Short mmCIF file of N, CA and C in Angstrom, two decimals:
data_model
loop_
_atom_site.label_atom_id
_atom_site.label_comp_id
_atom_site.label_asym_id
_atom_site.label_seq_id
_atom_site.Cartn_x
_atom_site.Cartn_y
_atom_site.Cartn_z
N MET A 1 -132.58 40.59 -157.31
CA MET A 1 -131.27 40.54 -157.93
C MET A 1 -130.26 39.79 -157.06
N GLU A 2 -130.41 39.85 -155.75
CA GLU A 2 -129.48 39.19 -154.84
C GLU A 2 -129.45 37.67 -155.01
N PRO A 3 -130.61 36.97 -155.11
CA PRO A 3 -130.53 35.52 -155.29
C PRO A 3 -129.79 35.12 -156.56
N THR A 4 -129.88 35.92 -157.60
CA THR A 4 -129.18 35.61 -158.84
C THR A 4 -127.67 35.69 -158.65
N LEU A 5 -127.21 36.72 -157.95
CA LEU A 5 -125.78 36.85 -157.69
C LEU A 5 -125.28 35.74 -156.77
N THR A 6 -126.09 35.35 -155.80
CA THR A 6 -125.71 34.25 -154.91
C THR A 6 -125.60 32.95 -155.70
N GLY A 7 -126.56 32.71 -156.56
CA GLY A 7 -126.51 31.50 -157.39
C GLY A 7 -125.31 31.50 -158.32
N LEU A 8 -124.98 32.67 -158.86
CA LEU A 8 -123.82 32.78 -159.74
C LEU A 8 -122.53 32.52 -158.97
N ALA A 9 -122.43 33.06 -157.76
CA ALA A 9 -121.24 32.84 -156.93
C ALA A 9 -121.08 31.36 -156.59
N GLU A 10 -122.19 30.68 -156.30
CA GLU A 10 -122.12 29.25 -156.00
C GLU A 10 -121.67 28.46 -157.22
N ARG A 11 -122.15 28.84 -158.39
CA ARG A 11 -121.75 28.14 -159.62
C ARG A 11 -120.27 28.38 -159.92
N ILE A 12 -119.82 29.59 -159.70
CA ILE A 12 -118.40 29.88 -159.92
C ILE A 12 -117.54 29.08 -158.95
N ASP A 13 -117.95 29.00 -157.68
CA ASP A 13 -117.22 28.20 -156.70
C ASP A 13 -117.18 26.73 -157.12
N LEU A 14 -118.28 26.23 -157.66
CA LEU A 14 -118.34 24.84 -158.12
C LEU A 14 -117.40 24.63 -159.31
N ILE A 15 -117.35 25.58 -160.22
CA ILE A 15 -116.44 25.48 -161.37
C ILE A 15 -114.99 25.52 -160.91
N VAL A 16 -114.69 26.39 -159.96
CA VAL A 16 -113.32 26.49 -159.43
C VAL A 16 -112.93 25.18 -158.75
N ALA A 17 -113.82 24.61 -157.94
CA ALA A 17 -113.52 23.34 -157.27
C ALA A 17 -113.33 22.22 -158.28
N GLY A 18 -114.17 22.18 -159.31
CA GLY A 18 -114.02 21.16 -160.34
C GLY A 18 -112.73 21.31 -161.13
N THR A 19 -112.35 22.55 -161.41
CA THR A 19 -111.11 22.81 -162.12
C THR A 19 -109.90 22.41 -161.28
N ASP A 20 -109.94 22.72 -159.98
CA ASP A 20 -108.85 22.31 -159.09
C ASP A 20 -108.71 20.80 -159.06
N THR A 21 -109.83 20.10 -158.97
CA THR A 21 -109.81 18.64 -158.95
C THR A 21 -109.26 18.09 -160.25
N PHE A 22 -109.68 18.64 -161.36
CA PHE A 22 -109.20 18.19 -162.67
C PHE A 22 -107.70 18.44 -162.83
N PHE A 23 -107.22 19.60 -162.40
CA PHE A 23 -105.80 19.92 -162.50
C PHE A 23 -104.98 18.96 -161.64
N LEU A 24 -105.44 18.67 -160.43
CA LEU A 24 -104.74 17.73 -159.56
C LEU A 24 -104.75 16.33 -160.16
N LEU A 25 -105.85 15.94 -160.80
CA LEU A 25 -105.93 14.65 -161.47
C LEU A 25 -104.92 14.56 -162.61
N LEU A 26 -104.79 15.62 -163.39
CA LEU A 26 -103.79 15.62 -164.47
C LEU A 26 -102.39 15.49 -163.91
N GLY A 27 -102.11 16.19 -162.82
CA GLY A 27 -100.81 16.06 -162.17
C GLY A 27 -100.55 14.65 -161.68
N ALA A 28 -101.56 14.03 -161.11
CA ALA A 28 -101.42 12.65 -160.62
C ALA A 28 -101.17 11.69 -161.77
N ILE A 29 -101.83 11.90 -162.89
CA ILE A 29 -101.60 11.04 -164.06
C ILE A 29 -100.18 11.20 -164.57
N LEU A 30 -99.67 12.42 -164.58
CA LEU A 30 -98.28 12.63 -165.02
C LEU A 30 -97.29 11.96 -164.08
N VAL A 31 -97.54 12.04 -162.77
CA VAL A 31 -96.66 11.37 -161.82
C VAL A 31 -96.77 9.86 -161.98
N LEU A 32 -97.96 9.36 -162.29
CA LEU A 32 -98.13 7.93 -162.54
C LEU A 32 -97.30 7.50 -163.75
N PHE A 33 -97.28 8.33 -164.80
CA PHE A 33 -96.45 8.02 -165.96
C PHE A 33 -94.96 8.03 -165.61
N MET A 34 -94.59 8.77 -164.59
CA MET A 34 -93.20 8.79 -164.15
C MET A 34 -92.75 7.39 -163.74
N HIS A 35 -93.68 6.58 -163.24
CA HIS A 35 -93.33 5.22 -162.85
C HIS A 35 -92.91 4.38 -164.05
N ALA A 36 -93.52 4.64 -165.19
CA ALA A 36 -93.08 3.95 -166.41
C ALA A 36 -91.64 4.33 -166.72
N GLY A 37 -91.29 5.58 -166.53
CA GLY A 37 -89.91 6.02 -166.74
C GLY A 37 -88.96 5.34 -165.79
N PHE A 38 -89.35 5.21 -164.51
CA PHE A 38 -88.52 4.48 -163.55
C PHE A 38 -88.32 3.03 -164.00
N ALA A 39 -89.39 2.42 -164.49
CA ALA A 39 -89.30 1.02 -164.93
C ALA A 39 -88.38 0.90 -166.13
N PHE A 40 -88.53 1.78 -167.11
CA PHE A 40 -87.66 1.73 -168.29
C PHE A 40 -86.21 1.99 -167.92
N LEU A 41 -85.97 2.91 -167.00
CA LEU A 41 -84.61 3.19 -166.56
C LEU A 41 -83.99 1.97 -165.90
N GLU A 42 -84.75 1.33 -165.03
CA GLU A 42 -84.21 0.15 -164.34
C GLU A 42 -83.99 -1.00 -165.31
N VAL A 43 -84.91 -1.21 -166.24
CA VAL A 43 -84.73 -2.28 -167.23
C VAL A 43 -83.49 -2.01 -168.08
N GLY A 44 -83.21 -0.76 -168.35
CA GLY A 44 -82.04 -0.42 -169.14
C GLY A 44 -80.73 -0.54 -168.40
N THR A 45 -80.78 -0.61 -167.07
CA THR A 45 -79.54 -0.69 -166.30
C THR A 45 -79.21 -2.10 -165.82
N VAL A 46 -80.13 -3.03 -165.96
CA VAL A 46 -79.86 -4.40 -165.50
C VAL A 46 -79.47 -5.28 -166.69
N ARG A 47 -78.88 -6.41 -166.36
CA ARG A 47 -78.53 -7.37 -167.41
C ARG A 47 -79.79 -7.94 -168.05
N HIS A 48 -79.65 -8.43 -169.27
CA HIS A 48 -80.80 -8.93 -170.04
C HIS A 48 -81.57 -10.00 -169.28
N LYS A 49 -80.86 -10.88 -168.59
CA LYS A 49 -81.53 -11.98 -167.89
C LYS A 49 -82.38 -11.50 -166.71
N ASN A 50 -82.15 -10.28 -166.22
CA ASN A 50 -82.89 -9.77 -165.07
C ASN A 50 -83.94 -8.72 -165.42
N GLN A 51 -84.17 -8.48 -166.71
CA GLN A 51 -85.10 -7.42 -167.10
C GLN A 51 -86.55 -7.73 -166.70
N VAL A 52 -86.98 -8.95 -166.89
CA VAL A 52 -88.36 -9.31 -166.50
C VAL A 52 -88.51 -9.21 -164.99
N ASN A 53 -87.50 -9.68 -164.25
CA ASN A 53 -87.56 -9.59 -162.79
C ASN A 53 -87.65 -8.13 -162.33
N ALA A 54 -86.92 -7.25 -163.00
CA ALA A 54 -86.96 -5.83 -162.64
C ALA A 54 -88.35 -5.25 -162.87
N LEU A 55 -88.97 -5.60 -163.99
CA LEU A 55 -90.33 -5.11 -164.26
C LEU A 55 -91.34 -5.64 -163.25
N VAL A 56 -91.23 -6.92 -162.93
CA VAL A 56 -92.13 -7.50 -161.93
C VAL A 56 -91.94 -6.81 -160.58
N LYS A 57 -90.70 -6.54 -160.23
CA LYS A 57 -90.41 -5.88 -158.96
C LYS A 57 -91.01 -4.47 -158.93
N ILE A 58 -90.88 -3.72 -160.01
CA ILE A 58 -91.43 -2.36 -160.08
C ILE A 58 -92.96 -2.40 -159.96
N LEU A 59 -93.60 -3.30 -160.69
CA LEU A 59 -95.06 -3.39 -160.63
C LEU A 59 -95.55 -3.84 -159.25
N THR A 60 -94.85 -4.81 -158.68
CA THR A 60 -95.23 -5.30 -157.35
C THR A 60 -95.00 -4.22 -156.30
N ASP A 61 -93.90 -3.50 -156.43
CA ASP A 61 -93.64 -2.38 -155.52
C ASP A 61 -94.76 -1.36 -155.56
N PHE A 62 -95.23 -1.04 -156.77
CA PHE A 62 -96.30 -0.05 -156.90
C PHE A 62 -97.57 -0.54 -156.22
N GLY A 63 -97.94 -1.79 -156.46
CA GLY A 63 -99.15 -2.34 -155.85
C GLY A 63 -99.05 -2.41 -154.34
N ALA A 64 -97.93 -2.92 -153.83
CA ALA A 64 -97.76 -3.03 -152.38
C ALA A 64 -97.68 -1.65 -151.74
N SER A 65 -97.03 -0.72 -152.41
CA SER A 65 -96.93 0.65 -151.88
C SER A 65 -98.29 1.31 -151.81
N THR A 66 -99.11 1.08 -152.82
CA THR A 66 -100.46 1.65 -152.82
C THR A 66 -101.27 1.12 -151.65
N LEU A 67 -101.20 -0.17 -151.42
CA LEU A 67 -101.94 -0.76 -150.29
C LEU A 67 -101.40 -0.26 -148.95
N ALA A 68 -100.08 -0.20 -148.82
CA ALA A 68 -99.48 0.26 -147.56
C ALA A 68 -99.85 1.71 -147.29
N TYR A 69 -99.83 2.53 -148.32
CA TYR A 69 -100.17 3.95 -148.13
C TYR A 69 -101.66 4.13 -147.86
N PHE A 70 -102.48 3.33 -148.50
CA PHE A 70 -103.93 3.42 -148.29
C PHE A 70 -104.30 3.06 -146.86
N PHE A 71 -103.75 1.94 -146.36
CA PHE A 71 -104.16 1.45 -145.05
C PHE A 71 -103.43 2.11 -143.89
N VAL A 72 -102.18 2.56 -144.09
CA VAL A 72 -101.40 3.08 -142.97
C VAL A 72 -100.83 4.47 -143.27
N GLY A 73 -100.13 4.62 -144.37
CA GLY A 73 -99.35 5.82 -144.63
C GLY A 73 -100.14 7.12 -144.66
N TYR A 74 -101.27 7.12 -145.33
CA TYR A 74 -102.08 8.34 -145.42
C TYR A 74 -102.58 8.76 -144.05
N GLN A 75 -102.92 7.79 -143.23
CA GLN A 75 -103.36 8.06 -141.86
C GLN A 75 -102.21 8.67 -141.05
N VAL A 76 -101.00 8.15 -141.22
CA VAL A 76 -99.85 8.67 -140.48
C VAL A 76 -99.53 10.10 -140.91
N ALA A 77 -99.56 10.38 -142.20
CA ALA A 77 -99.15 11.69 -142.70
C ALA A 77 -100.20 12.77 -142.46
N TYR A 78 -101.47 12.43 -142.59
CA TYR A 78 -102.51 13.46 -142.55
C TYR A 78 -103.56 13.26 -141.47
N ALA A 79 -103.39 12.25 -140.63
CA ALA A 79 -104.31 11.96 -139.53
C ALA A 79 -105.75 11.85 -140.01
N THR A 80 -105.93 11.28 -141.17
CA THR A 80 -107.26 11.03 -141.71
C THR A 80 -107.21 9.74 -142.51
N GLY A 81 -108.32 9.10 -142.63
CA GLY A 81 -108.38 7.84 -143.36
C GLY A 81 -109.57 7.79 -144.28
N PHE A 82 -109.93 6.60 -144.67
CA PHE A 82 -111.01 6.41 -145.62
C PHE A 82 -112.21 5.71 -145.02
N LEU A 83 -112.31 5.67 -143.71
CA LEU A 83 -113.44 5.03 -143.06
C LEU A 83 -114.57 6.04 -142.85
N VAL A 84 -114.99 6.65 -143.95
CA VAL A 84 -116.09 7.61 -143.95
C VAL A 84 -117.04 7.23 -145.07
N SER A 85 -118.19 7.88 -145.11
CA SER A 85 -119.17 7.55 -146.14
C SER A 85 -118.70 8.01 -147.52
N ALA A 86 -119.27 7.41 -148.53
CA ALA A 86 -118.93 7.79 -149.91
C ALA A 86 -119.33 9.23 -150.19
N ASP A 87 -120.41 9.70 -149.58
CA ASP A 87 -120.83 11.09 -149.77
C ASP A 87 -119.76 12.06 -149.29
N GLN A 88 -119.13 11.74 -148.15
CA GLN A 88 -118.07 12.60 -147.65
C GLN A 88 -116.85 12.57 -148.56
N MET A 89 -116.53 11.40 -149.09
CA MET A 89 -115.37 11.29 -149.97
C MET A 89 -115.60 12.01 -151.29
N MET A 90 -116.84 12.05 -151.76
CA MET A 90 -117.14 12.69 -153.04
C MET A 90 -117.45 14.17 -152.91
N ALA A 91 -117.45 14.69 -151.68
CA ALA A 91 -117.71 16.12 -151.50
C ALA A 91 -116.62 16.92 -152.20
N GLY A 92 -116.99 18.03 -152.76
CA GLY A 92 -116.01 18.86 -153.46
C GLY A 92 -115.51 18.23 -154.73
N ASN A 93 -116.41 17.61 -155.48
CA ASN A 93 -116.08 16.96 -156.76
C ASN A 93 -115.05 15.84 -156.61
N GLY A 94 -115.01 15.18 -155.47
CA GLY A 94 -114.09 14.07 -155.27
C GLY A 94 -112.66 14.51 -155.05
N PHE A 95 -112.47 15.74 -154.58
CA PHE A 95 -111.12 16.27 -154.39
C PHE A 95 -110.29 15.40 -153.45
N ALA A 96 -110.91 14.88 -152.37
CA ALA A 96 -110.16 14.06 -151.40
C ALA A 96 -109.64 12.78 -152.06
N LEU A 97 -110.43 12.17 -152.93
CA LEU A 97 -109.98 10.95 -153.61
C LEU A 97 -108.88 11.25 -154.61
N VAL A 98 -109.02 12.33 -155.35
CA VAL A 98 -108.00 12.70 -156.32
C VAL A 98 -106.71 13.09 -155.60
N LYS A 99 -106.84 13.78 -154.47
CA LYS A 99 -105.65 14.14 -153.68
C LYS A 99 -104.94 12.88 -153.20
N PHE A 100 -105.70 11.88 -152.76
CA PHE A 100 -105.08 10.63 -152.36
C PHE A 100 -104.36 9.98 -153.53
N PHE A 101 -104.98 9.94 -154.70
CA PHE A 101 -104.34 9.37 -155.89
C PHE A 101 -103.04 10.10 -156.20
N PHE A 102 -103.05 11.42 -156.11
CA PHE A 102 -101.86 12.23 -156.34
C PHE A 102 -100.77 11.88 -155.33
N LEU A 103 -101.13 11.79 -154.05
CA LEU A 103 -100.14 11.51 -153.01
C LEU A 103 -99.63 10.08 -153.07
N VAL A 104 -100.49 9.13 -153.44
CA VAL A 104 -100.03 7.74 -153.50
C VAL A 104 -99.06 7.53 -154.66
N THR A 105 -99.21 8.28 -155.74
CA THR A 105 -98.24 8.15 -156.83
C THR A 105 -96.87 8.64 -156.39
N PHE A 106 -96.83 9.67 -155.56
CA PHE A 106 -95.55 10.13 -155.02
C PHE A 106 -94.99 9.13 -154.01
N ALA A 107 -95.86 8.59 -153.16
CA ALA A 107 -95.41 7.62 -152.16
C ALA A 107 -94.82 6.39 -152.83
N ALA A 108 -95.43 5.95 -153.92
CA ALA A 108 -94.94 4.77 -154.62
C ALA A 108 -93.67 5.06 -155.41
N ALA A 109 -93.32 6.33 -155.58
CA ALA A 109 -92.08 6.66 -156.28
C ALA A 109 -90.85 6.36 -155.43
N ILE A 110 -90.99 6.40 -154.12
CA ILE A 110 -89.85 6.14 -153.24
C ILE A 110 -89.27 4.75 -153.49
N PRO A 111 -90.09 3.67 -153.44
CA PRO A 111 -89.52 2.35 -153.73
C PRO A 111 -88.96 2.24 -155.15
N ALA A 112 -89.55 2.95 -156.11
CA ALA A 112 -89.03 2.91 -157.48
C ALA A 112 -87.64 3.54 -157.55
N ILE A 113 -87.44 4.63 -156.84
CA ILE A 113 -86.13 5.28 -156.81
C ILE A 113 -85.11 4.37 -156.13
N ILE A 114 -85.50 3.79 -155.01
CA ILE A 114 -84.61 2.89 -154.28
C ILE A 114 -84.29 1.67 -155.14
N SER A 115 -85.30 1.12 -155.79
CA SER A 115 -85.12 -0.07 -156.62
C SER A 115 -84.14 0.19 -157.76
N GLY A 116 -84.23 1.37 -158.37
CA GLY A 116 -83.29 1.70 -159.43
C GLY A 116 -81.87 1.84 -158.91
N GLY A 117 -81.73 2.31 -157.67
CA GLY A 117 -80.40 2.48 -157.10
C GLY A 117 -79.75 1.18 -156.69
N ILE A 118 -80.54 0.21 -156.30
CA ILE A 118 -79.96 -1.06 -155.84
C ILE A 118 -80.33 -2.21 -156.77
N ALA A 119 -80.55 -1.90 -158.03
CA ALA A 119 -80.92 -2.94 -159.01
C ALA A 119 -79.89 -4.06 -159.01
N GLU A 120 -80.37 -5.28 -159.03
CA GLU A 120 -79.57 -6.51 -159.04
C GLU A 120 -78.75 -6.71 -157.77
N ARG A 121 -79.03 -5.98 -156.71
CA ARG A 121 -78.24 -6.11 -155.49
C ARG A 121 -79.05 -6.63 -154.31
N GLY A 122 -80.33 -6.93 -154.50
CA GLY A 122 -81.14 -7.35 -153.38
C GLY A 122 -82.07 -8.48 -153.73
N ASN A 123 -82.58 -9.13 -152.71
CA ASN A 123 -83.57 -10.19 -152.89
C ASN A 123 -84.97 -9.60 -152.87
N PHE A 124 -85.88 -10.27 -153.55
CA PHE A 124 -87.23 -9.74 -153.76
C PHE A 124 -87.99 -9.51 -152.46
N TRP A 125 -88.14 -10.53 -151.63
CA TRP A 125 -89.01 -10.42 -150.45
C TRP A 125 -88.46 -9.47 -149.39
N PRO A 126 -87.16 -9.49 -149.08
CA PRO A 126 -86.67 -8.48 -148.12
C PRO A 126 -86.85 -7.05 -148.64
N MET A 127 -86.65 -6.85 -149.95
CA MET A 127 -86.86 -5.52 -150.52
C MET A 127 -88.33 -5.13 -150.45
N MET A 128 -89.21 -6.08 -150.71
CA MET A 128 -90.64 -5.79 -150.65
C MET A 128 -91.06 -5.41 -149.23
N LEU A 129 -90.56 -6.13 -148.25
CA LEU A 129 -90.87 -5.82 -146.86
C LEU A 129 -90.32 -4.44 -146.48
N ALA A 130 -89.11 -4.14 -146.90
CA ALA A 130 -88.52 -2.83 -146.62
C ALA A 130 -89.31 -1.72 -147.30
N ASN A 131 -89.71 -1.93 -148.54
CA ASN A 131 -90.47 -0.91 -149.27
C ASN A 131 -91.83 -0.64 -148.64
N VAL A 132 -92.51 -1.70 -148.23
CA VAL A 132 -93.81 -1.52 -147.56
C VAL A 132 -93.62 -0.77 -146.24
N SER A 133 -92.58 -1.10 -145.51
CA SER A 133 -92.30 -0.40 -144.25
C SER A 133 -92.00 1.08 -144.49
N ILE A 134 -91.23 1.35 -145.53
CA ILE A 134 -90.89 2.74 -145.86
C ILE A 134 -92.14 3.53 -146.23
N VAL A 135 -92.98 2.96 -147.10
CA VAL A 135 -94.17 3.68 -147.58
C VAL A 135 -95.23 3.79 -146.49
N ALA A 136 -95.30 2.82 -145.60
CA ALA A 136 -96.32 2.85 -144.56
C ALA A 136 -95.93 3.73 -143.38
N LEU A 137 -94.65 3.80 -143.06
CA LEU A 137 -94.26 4.49 -141.82
C LEU A 137 -93.22 5.60 -142.00
N ILE A 138 -92.10 5.28 -142.61
CA ILE A 138 -90.98 6.23 -142.66
C ILE A 138 -91.32 7.43 -143.54
N TYR A 139 -91.72 7.18 -144.78
CA TYR A 139 -92.05 8.27 -145.69
C TYR A 139 -93.21 9.13 -145.19
N PRO A 140 -94.31 8.55 -144.70
CA PRO A 140 -95.41 9.40 -144.23
C PRO A 140 -95.04 10.29 -143.04
N LEU A 141 -94.15 9.84 -142.18
CA LEU A 141 -93.71 10.72 -141.09
C LEU A 141 -93.02 11.96 -141.64
N PHE A 142 -92.12 11.76 -142.59
CA PHE A 142 -91.41 12.87 -143.22
C PHE A 142 -92.35 13.73 -144.06
N GLU A 143 -93.23 13.07 -144.80
CA GLU A 143 -94.22 13.78 -145.63
C GLU A 143 -95.12 14.65 -144.76
N GLY A 144 -95.57 14.11 -143.65
CA GLY A 144 -96.43 14.86 -142.74
C GLY A 144 -95.72 16.07 -142.14
N MET A 145 -94.43 15.92 -141.84
CA MET A 145 -93.67 17.05 -141.31
C MET A 145 -93.53 18.17 -142.33
N ILE A 146 -93.25 17.83 -143.57
CA ILE A 146 -92.98 18.85 -144.58
C ILE A 146 -94.27 19.37 -145.21
N TRP A 147 -95.13 18.49 -145.68
CA TRP A 147 -96.30 18.91 -146.44
C TRP A 147 -97.52 19.21 -145.58
N ASN A 148 -97.57 18.66 -144.36
CA ASN A 148 -98.75 18.86 -143.52
C ASN A 148 -98.43 19.66 -142.25
N GLY A 149 -97.16 19.92 -141.98
CA GLY A 149 -96.79 20.69 -140.79
C GLY A 149 -96.85 19.93 -139.49
N ASN A 150 -96.77 18.61 -139.53
CA ASN A 150 -96.81 17.81 -138.31
C ASN A 150 -95.57 18.06 -137.46
N PHE A 151 -95.70 17.86 -136.16
CA PHE A 151 -94.62 17.95 -135.17
C PHE A 151 -94.02 19.35 -135.07
N GLY A 152 -94.68 20.36 -135.61
CA GLY A 152 -94.19 21.73 -135.51
C GLY A 152 -92.93 22.01 -136.31
N PHE A 153 -92.60 21.15 -137.25
CA PHE A 153 -91.36 21.30 -138.02
C PHE A 153 -91.35 22.59 -138.83
N GLN A 154 -92.46 22.88 -139.50
CA GLN A 154 -92.52 24.09 -140.32
C GLN A 154 -92.39 25.35 -139.46
N HIS A 155 -93.01 25.35 -138.29
CA HIS A 155 -92.90 26.50 -137.39
C HIS A 155 -91.47 26.67 -136.90
N TRP A 156 -90.80 25.57 -136.62
CA TRP A 156 -89.41 25.63 -136.18
C TRP A 156 -88.51 26.19 -137.28
N ILE A 157 -88.68 25.70 -138.51
CA ILE A 157 -87.89 26.21 -139.64
C ILE A 157 -88.13 27.71 -139.81
N GLU A 158 -89.38 28.11 -139.70
CA GLU A 158 -89.70 29.53 -139.88
C GLU A 158 -89.11 30.38 -138.76
N SER A 159 -89.10 29.86 -137.54
CA SER A 159 -88.52 30.63 -136.43
C SER A 159 -87.01 30.73 -136.54
N VAL A 160 -86.37 29.71 -137.09
CA VAL A 160 -84.91 29.73 -137.22
C VAL A 160 -84.46 30.56 -138.41
N THR A 161 -85.13 30.39 -139.54
CA THR A 161 -84.67 31.04 -140.78
C THR A 161 -85.44 32.31 -141.14
N GLY A 162 -86.61 32.49 -140.56
CA GLY A 162 -87.42 33.65 -140.89
C GLY A 162 -88.37 33.42 -142.05
N SER A 163 -88.30 32.27 -142.69
CA SER A 163 -89.24 31.95 -143.77
C SER A 163 -89.56 30.47 -143.72
N ALA A 164 -90.73 30.13 -144.24
CA ALA A 164 -91.17 28.74 -144.23
C ALA A 164 -90.43 27.92 -145.29
N PHE A 165 -90.40 26.63 -145.10
CA PHE A 165 -89.76 25.72 -146.06
C PHE A 165 -90.80 25.32 -147.10
N HIS A 166 -90.44 25.41 -148.36
CA HIS A 166 -91.33 25.01 -149.45
C HIS A 166 -90.64 23.92 -150.26
N ASP A 167 -91.29 22.79 -150.38
CA ASP A 167 -90.77 21.69 -151.17
C ASP A 167 -91.42 21.75 -152.54
N PHE A 168 -90.63 22.02 -153.55
CA PHE A 168 -91.17 22.15 -154.90
C PHE A 168 -91.16 20.81 -155.61
N ALA A 169 -92.34 20.34 -156.00
CA ALA A 169 -92.52 19.12 -156.79
C ALA A 169 -91.92 17.89 -156.11
N GLY A 170 -91.89 17.86 -154.81
CA GLY A 170 -91.40 16.69 -154.10
C GLY A 170 -89.90 16.53 -154.15
N SER A 171 -89.16 17.60 -154.38
CA SER A 171 -87.71 17.48 -154.53
C SER A 171 -87.05 16.95 -153.27
N VAL A 172 -87.51 17.35 -152.11
CA VAL A 172 -86.93 16.88 -150.85
C VAL A 172 -87.71 15.69 -150.32
N VAL A 173 -89.02 15.84 -150.25
CA VAL A 173 -89.85 14.80 -149.63
C VAL A 173 -89.76 13.49 -150.39
N VAL A 174 -89.83 13.53 -151.70
CA VAL A 174 -89.87 12.30 -152.49
C VAL A 174 -88.47 11.93 -152.99
N HIS A 175 -87.90 12.77 -153.80
CA HIS A 175 -86.65 12.41 -154.48
C HIS A 175 -85.46 12.42 -153.53
N GLY A 176 -85.43 13.37 -152.60
CA GLY A 176 -84.35 13.37 -151.62
C GLY A 176 -84.40 12.13 -150.74
N MET A 177 -85.60 11.82 -150.23
CA MET A 177 -85.72 10.64 -149.38
C MET A 177 -85.40 9.37 -150.15
N GLY A 178 -85.91 9.24 -151.37
CA GLY A 178 -85.61 8.06 -152.17
C GLY A 178 -84.13 7.91 -152.44
N GLY A 179 -83.47 9.01 -152.77
CA GLY A 179 -82.03 8.97 -153.04
C GLY A 179 -81.21 8.61 -151.82
N TRP A 180 -81.54 9.22 -150.68
CA TRP A 180 -80.79 8.91 -149.47
C TRP A 180 -81.02 7.47 -149.02
N LEU A 181 -82.24 6.99 -149.13
CA LEU A 181 -82.50 5.59 -148.76
C LEU A 181 -81.83 4.62 -149.73
N ALA A 182 -81.77 4.98 -151.01
CA ALA A 182 -81.05 4.14 -151.98
C ALA A 182 -79.56 4.11 -151.65
N LEU A 183 -79.01 5.25 -151.23
CA LEU A 183 -77.60 5.29 -150.84
C LEU A 183 -77.35 4.38 -149.64
N VAL A 184 -78.26 4.42 -148.67
CA VAL A 184 -78.13 3.52 -147.52
C VAL A 184 -78.20 2.07 -147.98
N GLY A 185 -79.09 1.76 -148.92
CA GLY A 185 -79.21 0.40 -149.44
C GLY A 185 -77.96 -0.06 -150.18
N ILE A 186 -77.30 0.84 -150.86
CA ILE A 186 -76.09 0.48 -151.60
C ILE A 186 -74.93 0.23 -150.65
N ILE A 187 -74.84 1.07 -149.62
CA ILE A 187 -73.73 0.94 -148.67
C ILE A 187 -73.93 -0.30 -147.85
#
């Protein structure tokens, strides 16, 4: 009877891991759709002659942000990269890959927020360079402090306030940072 219960427990663990991966994938897809909303918002706020440029900028920002986060940002925030075997990446129903997809959609939201704030006020290449720098270095440092506990920040907050800091849906890490950086860009 024991081997049957062990096999059942393993199957339940596999179902739970698959469900977690699927739920995270759905969340990542929803955040990806948020980028369409950022694009529509920016297109609606610029003059007619700049609408195509705004869309190109949003799409290019997303692509460049994805590359910057893949090669540098994820390593900075979580001290791990993708230079491992495919078997290791697919362990746990591909949870590590889906988690990266989820995190990269949030990382790419920062330039979209900034872009909407400074629409029609900047040149393409300097903004692209700034966005890549933000997604590769600045955002991952902050993300690692809040979501991964880097630099002892969470322990310090807990020692000062008596409770840990919880960022709900990226309100501080993503939207706060994007808003503050957009304000700096406007000023």
